[in-house]
Short mmCIF file of C-alpha atoms in Angstrom, two decimals:
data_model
loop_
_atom_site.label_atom_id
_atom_site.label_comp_id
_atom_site.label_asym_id
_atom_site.label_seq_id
_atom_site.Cartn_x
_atom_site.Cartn_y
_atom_site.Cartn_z
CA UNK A 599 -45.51 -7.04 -34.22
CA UNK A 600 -46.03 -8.98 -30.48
CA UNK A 601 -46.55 -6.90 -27.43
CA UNK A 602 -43.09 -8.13 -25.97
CA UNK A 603 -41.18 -7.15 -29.23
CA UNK A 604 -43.00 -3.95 -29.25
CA UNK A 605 -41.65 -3.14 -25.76
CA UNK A 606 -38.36 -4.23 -26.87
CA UNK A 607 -38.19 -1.97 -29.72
CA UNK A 608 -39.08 1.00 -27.49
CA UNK A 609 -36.40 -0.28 -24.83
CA UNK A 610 -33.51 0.49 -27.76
CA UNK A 611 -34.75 3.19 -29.68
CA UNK A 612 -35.76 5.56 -25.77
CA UNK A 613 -31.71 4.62 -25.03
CA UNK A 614 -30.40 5.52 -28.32
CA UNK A 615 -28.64 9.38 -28.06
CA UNK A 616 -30.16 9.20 -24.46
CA UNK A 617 -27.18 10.56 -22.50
CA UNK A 618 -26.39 13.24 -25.26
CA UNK A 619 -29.95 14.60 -24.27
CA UNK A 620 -29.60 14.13 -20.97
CA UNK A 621 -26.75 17.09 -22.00
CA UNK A 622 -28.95 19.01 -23.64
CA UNK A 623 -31.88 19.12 -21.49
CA UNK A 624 -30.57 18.92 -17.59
CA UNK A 625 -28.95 22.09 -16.18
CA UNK A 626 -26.68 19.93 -13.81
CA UNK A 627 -25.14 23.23 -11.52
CA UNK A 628 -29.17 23.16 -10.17
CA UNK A 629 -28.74 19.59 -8.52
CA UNK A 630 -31.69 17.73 -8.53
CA UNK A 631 -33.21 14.92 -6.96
CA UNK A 632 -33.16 11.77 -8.52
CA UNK A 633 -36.12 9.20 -8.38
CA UNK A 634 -35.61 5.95 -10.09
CA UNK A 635 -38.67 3.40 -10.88
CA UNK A 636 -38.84 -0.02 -12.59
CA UNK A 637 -42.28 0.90 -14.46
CA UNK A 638 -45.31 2.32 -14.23
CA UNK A 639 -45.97 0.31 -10.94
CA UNK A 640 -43.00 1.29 -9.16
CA UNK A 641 -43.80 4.63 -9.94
CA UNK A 642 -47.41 5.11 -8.51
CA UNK A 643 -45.94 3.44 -5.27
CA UNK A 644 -43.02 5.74 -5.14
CA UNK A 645 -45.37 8.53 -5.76
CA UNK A 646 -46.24 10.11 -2.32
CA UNK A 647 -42.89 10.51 -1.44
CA UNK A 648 -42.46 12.16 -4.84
CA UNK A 649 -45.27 14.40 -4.59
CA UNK A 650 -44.66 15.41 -0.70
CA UNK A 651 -40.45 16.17 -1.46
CA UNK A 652 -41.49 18.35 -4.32
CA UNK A 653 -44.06 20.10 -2.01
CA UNK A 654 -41.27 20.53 0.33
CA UNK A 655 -38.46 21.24 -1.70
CA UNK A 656 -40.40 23.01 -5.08
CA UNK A 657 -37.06 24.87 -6.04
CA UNK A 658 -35.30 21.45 -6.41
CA UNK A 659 -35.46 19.94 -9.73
CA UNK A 660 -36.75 16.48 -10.21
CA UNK A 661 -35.52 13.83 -12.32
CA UNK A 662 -37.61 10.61 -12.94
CA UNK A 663 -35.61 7.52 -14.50
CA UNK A 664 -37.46 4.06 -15.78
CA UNK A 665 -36.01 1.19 -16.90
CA UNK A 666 -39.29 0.09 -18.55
CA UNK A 667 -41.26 1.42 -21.20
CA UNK A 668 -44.89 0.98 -19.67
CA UNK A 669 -43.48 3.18 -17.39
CA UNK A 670 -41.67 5.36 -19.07
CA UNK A 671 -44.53 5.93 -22.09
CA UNK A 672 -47.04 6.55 -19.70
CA UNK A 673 -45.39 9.01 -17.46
CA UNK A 674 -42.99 10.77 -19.69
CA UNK A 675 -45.08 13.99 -19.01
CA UNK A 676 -45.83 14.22 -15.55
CA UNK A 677 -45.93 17.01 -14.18
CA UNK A 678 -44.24 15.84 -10.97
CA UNK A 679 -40.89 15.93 -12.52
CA UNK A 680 -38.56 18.52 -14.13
CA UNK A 681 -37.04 16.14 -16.91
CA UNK A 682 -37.98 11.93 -17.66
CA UNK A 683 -35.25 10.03 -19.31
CA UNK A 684 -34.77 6.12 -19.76
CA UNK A 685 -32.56 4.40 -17.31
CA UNK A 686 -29.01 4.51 -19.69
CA UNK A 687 -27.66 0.89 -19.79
CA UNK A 688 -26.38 -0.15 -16.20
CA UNK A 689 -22.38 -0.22 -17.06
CA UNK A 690 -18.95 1.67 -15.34
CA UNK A 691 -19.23 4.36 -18.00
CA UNK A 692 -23.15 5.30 -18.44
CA UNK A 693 -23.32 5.56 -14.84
CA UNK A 694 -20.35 7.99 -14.03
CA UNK A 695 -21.74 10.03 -17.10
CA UNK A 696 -25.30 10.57 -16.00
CA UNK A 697 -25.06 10.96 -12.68
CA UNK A 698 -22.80 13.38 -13.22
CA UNK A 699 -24.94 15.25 -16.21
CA UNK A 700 -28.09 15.39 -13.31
CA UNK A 701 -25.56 16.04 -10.28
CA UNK A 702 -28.22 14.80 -7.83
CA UNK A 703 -28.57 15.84 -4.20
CA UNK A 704 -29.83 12.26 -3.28
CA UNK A 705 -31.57 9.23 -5.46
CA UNK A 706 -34.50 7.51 -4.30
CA UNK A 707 -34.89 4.41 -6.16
CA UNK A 708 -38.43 1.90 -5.40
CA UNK A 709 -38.90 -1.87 -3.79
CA UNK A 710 -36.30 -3.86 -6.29
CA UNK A 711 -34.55 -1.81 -8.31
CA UNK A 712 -30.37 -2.52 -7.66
CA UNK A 713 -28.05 -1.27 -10.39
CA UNK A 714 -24.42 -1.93 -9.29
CA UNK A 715 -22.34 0.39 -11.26
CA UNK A 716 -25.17 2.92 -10.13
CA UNK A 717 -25.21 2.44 -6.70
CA UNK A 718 -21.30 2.51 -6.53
CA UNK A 719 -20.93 5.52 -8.63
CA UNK A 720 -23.57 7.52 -5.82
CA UNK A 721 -21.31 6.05 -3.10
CA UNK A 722 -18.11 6.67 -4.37
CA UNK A 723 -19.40 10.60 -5.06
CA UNK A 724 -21.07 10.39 -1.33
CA UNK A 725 -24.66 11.01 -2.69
CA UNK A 726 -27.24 9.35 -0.29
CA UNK A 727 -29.08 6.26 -1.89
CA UNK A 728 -32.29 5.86 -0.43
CA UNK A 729 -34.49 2.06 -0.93
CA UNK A 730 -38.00 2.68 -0.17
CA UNK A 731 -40.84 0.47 -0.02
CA UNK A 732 -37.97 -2.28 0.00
CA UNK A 733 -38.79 -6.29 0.17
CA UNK A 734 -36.88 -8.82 0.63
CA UNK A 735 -37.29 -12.81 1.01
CA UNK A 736 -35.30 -15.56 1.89
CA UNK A 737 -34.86 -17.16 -1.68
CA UNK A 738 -33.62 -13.91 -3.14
CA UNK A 739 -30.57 -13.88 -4.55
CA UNK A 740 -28.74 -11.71 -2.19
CA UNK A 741 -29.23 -14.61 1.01
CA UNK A 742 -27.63 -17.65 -1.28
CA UNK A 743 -24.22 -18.40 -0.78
CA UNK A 744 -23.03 -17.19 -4.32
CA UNK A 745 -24.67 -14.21 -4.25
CA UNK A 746 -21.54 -12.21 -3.03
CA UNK A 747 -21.78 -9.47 -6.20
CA UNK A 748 -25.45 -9.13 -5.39
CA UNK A 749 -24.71 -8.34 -1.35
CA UNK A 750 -21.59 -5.71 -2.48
CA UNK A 751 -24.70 -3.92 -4.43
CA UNK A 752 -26.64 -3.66 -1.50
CA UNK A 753 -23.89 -2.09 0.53
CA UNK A 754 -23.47 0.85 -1.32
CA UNK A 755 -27.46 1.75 -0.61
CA UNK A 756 -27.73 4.51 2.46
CA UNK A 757 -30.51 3.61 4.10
CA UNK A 758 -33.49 0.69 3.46
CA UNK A 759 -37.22 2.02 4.33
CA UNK A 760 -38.80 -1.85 4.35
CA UNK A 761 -42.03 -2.59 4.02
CA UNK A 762 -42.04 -4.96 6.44
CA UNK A 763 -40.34 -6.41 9.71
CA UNK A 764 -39.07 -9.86 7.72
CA UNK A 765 -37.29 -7.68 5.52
CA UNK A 766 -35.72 -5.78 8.14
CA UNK A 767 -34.60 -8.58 9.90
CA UNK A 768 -33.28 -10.42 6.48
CA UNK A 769 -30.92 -7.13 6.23
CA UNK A 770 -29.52 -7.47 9.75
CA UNK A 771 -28.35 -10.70 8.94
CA UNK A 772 -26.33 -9.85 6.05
CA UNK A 773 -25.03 -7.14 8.43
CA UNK A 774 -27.40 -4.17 7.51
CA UNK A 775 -28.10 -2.58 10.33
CA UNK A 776 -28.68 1.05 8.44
CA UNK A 777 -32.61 0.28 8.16
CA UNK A 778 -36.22 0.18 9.47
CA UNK A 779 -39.42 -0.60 8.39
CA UNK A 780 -41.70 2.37 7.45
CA UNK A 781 -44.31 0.53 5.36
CA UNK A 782 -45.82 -0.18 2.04
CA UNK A 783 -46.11 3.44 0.44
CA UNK A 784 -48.74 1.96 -2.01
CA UNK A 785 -51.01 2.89 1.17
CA UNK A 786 -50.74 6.41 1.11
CA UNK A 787 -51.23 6.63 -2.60
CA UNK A 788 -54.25 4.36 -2.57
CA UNK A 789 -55.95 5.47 0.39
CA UNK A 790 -56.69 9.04 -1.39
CA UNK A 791 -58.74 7.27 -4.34
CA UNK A 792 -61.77 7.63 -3.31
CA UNK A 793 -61.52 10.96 -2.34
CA UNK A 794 -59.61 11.97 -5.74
CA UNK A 795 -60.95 10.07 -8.65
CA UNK A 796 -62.42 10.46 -11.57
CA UNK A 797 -65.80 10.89 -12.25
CA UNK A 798 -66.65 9.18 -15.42
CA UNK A 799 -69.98 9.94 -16.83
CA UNK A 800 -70.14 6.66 -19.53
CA UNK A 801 -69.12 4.40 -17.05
CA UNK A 802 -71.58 5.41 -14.59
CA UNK A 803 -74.18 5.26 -17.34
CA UNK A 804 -73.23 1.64 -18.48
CA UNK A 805 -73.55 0.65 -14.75
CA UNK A 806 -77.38 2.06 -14.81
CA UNK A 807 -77.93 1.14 -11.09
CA UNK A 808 -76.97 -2.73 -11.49
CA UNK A 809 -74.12 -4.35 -9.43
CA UNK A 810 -70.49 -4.59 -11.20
CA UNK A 811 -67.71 -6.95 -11.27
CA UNK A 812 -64.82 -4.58 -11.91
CA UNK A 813 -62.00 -6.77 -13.46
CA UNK A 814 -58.36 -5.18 -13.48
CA UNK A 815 -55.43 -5.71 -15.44
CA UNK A 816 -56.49 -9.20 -16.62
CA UNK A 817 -54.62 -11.52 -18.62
CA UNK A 818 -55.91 -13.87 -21.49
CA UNK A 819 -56.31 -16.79 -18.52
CA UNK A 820 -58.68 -14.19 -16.48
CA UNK A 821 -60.90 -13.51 -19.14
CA UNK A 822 -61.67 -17.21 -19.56
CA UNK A 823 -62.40 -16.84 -16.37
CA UNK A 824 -64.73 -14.33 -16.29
CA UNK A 825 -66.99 -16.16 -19.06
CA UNK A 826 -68.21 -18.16 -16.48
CA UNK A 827 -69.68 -15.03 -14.28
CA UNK A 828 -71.63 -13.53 -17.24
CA UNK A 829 -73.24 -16.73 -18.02
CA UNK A 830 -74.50 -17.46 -13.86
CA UNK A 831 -74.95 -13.98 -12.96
CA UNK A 832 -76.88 -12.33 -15.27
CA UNK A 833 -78.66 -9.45 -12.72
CA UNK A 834 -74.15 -8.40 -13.06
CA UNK A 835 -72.64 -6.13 -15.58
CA UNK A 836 -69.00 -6.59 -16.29
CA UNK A 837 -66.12 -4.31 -16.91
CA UNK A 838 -62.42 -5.58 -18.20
CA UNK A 839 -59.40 -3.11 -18.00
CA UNK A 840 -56.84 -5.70 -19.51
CA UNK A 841 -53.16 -5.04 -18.45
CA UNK A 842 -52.50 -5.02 -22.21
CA UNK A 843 -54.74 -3.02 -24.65
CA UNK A 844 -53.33 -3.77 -28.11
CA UNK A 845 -55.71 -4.82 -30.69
CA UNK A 846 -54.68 -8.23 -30.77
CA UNK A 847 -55.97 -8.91 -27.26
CA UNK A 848 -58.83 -6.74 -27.37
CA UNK A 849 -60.34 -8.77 -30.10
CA UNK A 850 -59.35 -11.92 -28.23
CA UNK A 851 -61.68 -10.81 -25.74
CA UNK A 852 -64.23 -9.48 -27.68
CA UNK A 853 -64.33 -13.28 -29.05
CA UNK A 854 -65.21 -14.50 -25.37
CA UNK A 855 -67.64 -11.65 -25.07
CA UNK A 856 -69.51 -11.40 -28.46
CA UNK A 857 -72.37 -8.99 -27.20
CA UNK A 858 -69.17 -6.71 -25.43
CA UNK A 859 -68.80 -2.62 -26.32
CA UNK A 860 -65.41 -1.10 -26.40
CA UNK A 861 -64.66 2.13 -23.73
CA UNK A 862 -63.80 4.08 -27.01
CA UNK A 863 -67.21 3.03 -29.04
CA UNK A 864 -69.34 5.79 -29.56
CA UNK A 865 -72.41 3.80 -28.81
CA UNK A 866 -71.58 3.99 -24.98
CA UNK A 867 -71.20 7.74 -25.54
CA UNK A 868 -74.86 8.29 -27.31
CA UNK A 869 -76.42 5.56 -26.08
CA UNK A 870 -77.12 5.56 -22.36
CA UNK A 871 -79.35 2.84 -22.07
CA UNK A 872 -77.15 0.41 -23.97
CA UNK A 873 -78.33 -3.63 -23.05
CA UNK A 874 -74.33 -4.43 -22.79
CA UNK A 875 -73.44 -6.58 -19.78
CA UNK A 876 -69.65 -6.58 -20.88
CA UNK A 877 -67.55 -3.36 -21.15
CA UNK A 878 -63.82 -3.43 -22.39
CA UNK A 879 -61.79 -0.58 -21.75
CA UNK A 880 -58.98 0.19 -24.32
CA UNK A 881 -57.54 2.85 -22.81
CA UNK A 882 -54.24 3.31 -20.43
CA UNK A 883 -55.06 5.27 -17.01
CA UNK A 884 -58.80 4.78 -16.17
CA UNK A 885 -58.54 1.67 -13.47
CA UNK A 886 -58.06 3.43 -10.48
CA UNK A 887 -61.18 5.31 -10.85
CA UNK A 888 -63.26 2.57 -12.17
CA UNK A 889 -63.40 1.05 -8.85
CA UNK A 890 -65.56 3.50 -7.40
CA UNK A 891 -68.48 1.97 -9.88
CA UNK A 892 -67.39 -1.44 -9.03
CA UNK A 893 -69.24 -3.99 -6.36
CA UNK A 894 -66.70 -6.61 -6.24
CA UNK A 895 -63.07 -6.64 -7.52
CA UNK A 896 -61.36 -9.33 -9.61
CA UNK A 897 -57.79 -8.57 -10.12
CA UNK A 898 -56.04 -10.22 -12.95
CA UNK A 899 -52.12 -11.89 -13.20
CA UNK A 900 -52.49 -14.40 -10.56
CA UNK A 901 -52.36 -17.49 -13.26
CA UNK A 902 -49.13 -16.17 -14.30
CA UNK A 903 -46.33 -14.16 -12.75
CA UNK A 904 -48.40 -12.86 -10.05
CA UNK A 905 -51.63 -11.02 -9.24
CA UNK A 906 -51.33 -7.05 -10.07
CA UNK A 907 -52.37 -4.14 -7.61
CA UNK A 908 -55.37 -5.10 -4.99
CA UNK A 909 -54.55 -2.05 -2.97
CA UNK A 910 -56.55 0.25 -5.43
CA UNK A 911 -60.02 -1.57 -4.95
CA UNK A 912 -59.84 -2.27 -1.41
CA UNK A 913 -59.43 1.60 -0.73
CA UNK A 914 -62.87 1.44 -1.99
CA UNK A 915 -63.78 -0.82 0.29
CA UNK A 916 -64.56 -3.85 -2.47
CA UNK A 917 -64.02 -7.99 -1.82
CA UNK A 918 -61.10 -8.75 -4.07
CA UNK A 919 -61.04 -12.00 -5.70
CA UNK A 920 -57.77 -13.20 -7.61
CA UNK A 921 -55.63 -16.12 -9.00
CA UNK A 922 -53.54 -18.87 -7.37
CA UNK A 923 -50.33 -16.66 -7.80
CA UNK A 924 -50.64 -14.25 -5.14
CA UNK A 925 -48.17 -15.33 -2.33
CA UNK A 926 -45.36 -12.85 -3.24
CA UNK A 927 -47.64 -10.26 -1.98
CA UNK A 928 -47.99 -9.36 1.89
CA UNK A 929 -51.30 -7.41 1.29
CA UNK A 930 -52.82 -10.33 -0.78
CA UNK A 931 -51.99 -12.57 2.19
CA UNK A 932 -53.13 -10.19 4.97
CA UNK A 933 -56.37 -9.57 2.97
CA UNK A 934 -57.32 -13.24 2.37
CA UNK A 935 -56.63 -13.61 6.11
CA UNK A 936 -59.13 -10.86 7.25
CA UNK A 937 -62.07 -12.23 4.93
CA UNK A 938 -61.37 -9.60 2.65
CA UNK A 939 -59.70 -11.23 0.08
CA UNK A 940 -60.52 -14.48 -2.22
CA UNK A 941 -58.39 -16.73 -4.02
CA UNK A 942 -59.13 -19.09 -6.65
CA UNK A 943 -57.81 -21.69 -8.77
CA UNK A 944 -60.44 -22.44 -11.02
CA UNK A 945 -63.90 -21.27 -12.84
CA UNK A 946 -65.93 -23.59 -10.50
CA UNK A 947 -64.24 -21.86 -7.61
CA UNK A 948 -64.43 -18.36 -9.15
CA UNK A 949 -68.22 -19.07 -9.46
CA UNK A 950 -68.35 -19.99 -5.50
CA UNK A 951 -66.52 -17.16 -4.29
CA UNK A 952 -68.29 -14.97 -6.36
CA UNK A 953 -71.94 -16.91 -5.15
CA UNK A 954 -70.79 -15.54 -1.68
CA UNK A 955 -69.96 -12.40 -2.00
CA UNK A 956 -73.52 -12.12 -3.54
CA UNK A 957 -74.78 -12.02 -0.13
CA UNK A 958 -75.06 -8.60 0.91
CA UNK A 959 -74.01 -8.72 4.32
CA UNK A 960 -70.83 -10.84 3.80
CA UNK A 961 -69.78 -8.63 0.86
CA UNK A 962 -70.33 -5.40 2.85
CA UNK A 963 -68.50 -7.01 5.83
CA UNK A 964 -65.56 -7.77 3.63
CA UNK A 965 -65.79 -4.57 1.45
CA UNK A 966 -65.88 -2.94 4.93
CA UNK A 967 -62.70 -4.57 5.80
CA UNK A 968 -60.72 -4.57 3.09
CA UNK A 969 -61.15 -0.27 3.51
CA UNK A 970 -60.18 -0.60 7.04
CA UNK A 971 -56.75 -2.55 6.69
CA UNK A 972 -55.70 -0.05 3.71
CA UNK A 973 -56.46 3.16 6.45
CA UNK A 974 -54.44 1.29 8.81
CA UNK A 975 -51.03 0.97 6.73
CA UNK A 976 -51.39 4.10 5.62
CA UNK A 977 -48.50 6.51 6.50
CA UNK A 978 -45.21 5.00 5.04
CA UNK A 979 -44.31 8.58 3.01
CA UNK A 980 -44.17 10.46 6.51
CA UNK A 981 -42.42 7.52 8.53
CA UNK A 982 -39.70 8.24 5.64
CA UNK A 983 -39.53 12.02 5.20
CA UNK A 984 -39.29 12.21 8.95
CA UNK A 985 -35.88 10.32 8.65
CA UNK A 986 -34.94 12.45 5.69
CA UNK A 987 -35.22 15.35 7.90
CA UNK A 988 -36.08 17.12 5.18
CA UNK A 989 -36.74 21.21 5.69
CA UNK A 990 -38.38 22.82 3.12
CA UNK A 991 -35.98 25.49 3.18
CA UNK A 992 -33.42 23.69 2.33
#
């Protein structure tokens, strides 16, 4: 079975009886409050507001929603919440029925999520809807002149925390004057990495002292890519987290790497002083960590839809390289702009960038850097409880 009908599968069969457990599970006279994410992304960026509310308010139930599966799959244990459902299908009746099974106090829903029967059942019941981490750009739908359905969504939302001023200002000129820009809360969850990581023991032993190329969520068009690193830089050892870790793509990359060990293979564990350049990990949850073993960053997804989190290895103060595909992202943008960050559209150009940040001084200077700018856009979550007013006693 393919990855997408895999993730498909798991879309019906999480929604199937979903709102007669909802029922079952949620005592709805306790309120709660209700955070909504996309997927797994959405989630780790909604996160310190998550974690400082339930610090805050720890009598208050929590109720997590996803509308994805690599979300939901991943996080359907977390300790952070009281209950984790699927988002039911967005229509007049699902909505009026779970909102008012959970009976929430206020929802907080992440950067792009907009459900309309959703938002207007909250508003029509008076519960605040809170955007955080919101984006918007001129070629979304809501700013073309048939996008009239699209702008009535918005005006159910309560308040917009934006991440930036553009996006502010976009709002204002639909007539959305309820918001301000508070920042990119991907900041305050990254900028604790360093400090609350991991330690892995095998990873630290594959490393042995040599300089690594830590390669994150990478695509099939990556790892051809990357072929051409291990073959000029051989002093380099290599380790791939691929976004996807079924078998199928594993084995495609064990195919580019023939001499490559597996996370899982119990070689790595009893055999410290393995000769491996190329390590694949095949596990779900390690990435964020991995960076602290890294010297340089490639992040995967920028020869397709777009490049995936660079936040997490600048906080350790690494270069980021990445793909042509990048321009949807501020931080991308801001961190090619400081020297920090390095796109490329080709091997040849992957081996340059990569020649450069060989130099010691210019990689420091830019590993240096790319710390510095996540420090300074820290502090989105406290921007946004402050206008929650929220009291802890409460």
């Amino acid at each position: 079975m393919s990855p997408f009908n895999d993730k498909a599968k798991k879309w019906i069969h999480g929604r199937k009886g979903l709102l007669a457990q909802v029922a079952r599970e949620v005592d709805r006279h306790k309120g709660c409050i209700w955070f909504h994410f996309a997927s797994l992304g959405e989630f780790e960026q909604g996160r310190p507001v998550l974690e400082m509310l339930k610090l805050q308010r720890p009598g208050k139930p929590i109720v997590i929603t996803f509308y994805s599966p690599s979300g939901y799959e991943i996080r359907k244990n977390t300790p952070l919440a009281t209950h984790v459902f699927y988002l039911p299908e967005d229509t007049p009746q699902n909505a009026a029925i779970f909102i008012q099974l959970i009976n929430p106090e206020m929802a907080i829903f992440t950067k792009y999520e907009y459900w309309y029967f959703y938002f207007k059942t909250l508003a029509s019941k008076g519960i605040p809807l809170y955007l955080i981490s919101a984006i918007f750009r001129p070629n979304q739908v809501f700013f073309k002149w048939y996008g009239g359905f699209f702008r009535q969504t918005l005006g159910y939302v309560t308040y917009f925390f934006t991440q930036n001023e553009e996006s502010r200002l976009l709002l204002n000129r639909l007539g959305f004057t309820h918001a301000s820009v508070a920042g990119d809360t991907r900041f305050d969850r990254v900028v604790t990495l360093p400090e609350t990581r991991k330690h892995i023991p095998e990873i630290e032993a594959f490393a042995n002292g040599n300089p690594v190329l830590i390669a994150g969520s990478t695509w099939p068009a990556d790892e051809q890519l990357l072929t051409h690193i291990q073959e000029r830089f051989s002093s380099w050892k290599i380790i791939i987290a691929p976004h996807e870790i079924h078998e199928e793509h594993l084995c495609a990359i064990e195919k580019l790497f023939p001499q490559a060990i597996r996370f899982s293979d119990s070689q790595l564990a009893t055999d410290h002083r393995s000769p491996a350049r190329v390590l694949i990990i095949d596990n779900i949850g390690m990435l964020s960590s991995l960076y602290a073993y890294g010297t340089i960053a490639y992040i995967g997804g920028g020869f397709g839809v777009g490049i995936h989190n660079t936040l997490e290895a600048a906080a350790y103060g690494l270069p980021v390289i990445f793909g042509p595909n990048y321009r949807k992202f501020q931080e991308a943008k801001d961190l090619i702009a400081n020297g920090a960050g390095f796109s490329i559209p080709d091997g040849a150009a992957l081996v340059n960038a990569f020649s450069q940040l060989c130099n010691t001084q210019l990689r420091e200077q830019a590993g240096n850097t790319a710390k510095q700018y996540v420090q300074d856009h820290a502090g989105a979550t406290a921007r946004i409880l402050s206008h929650l007013n929220v009291d802890g006693d409460n």
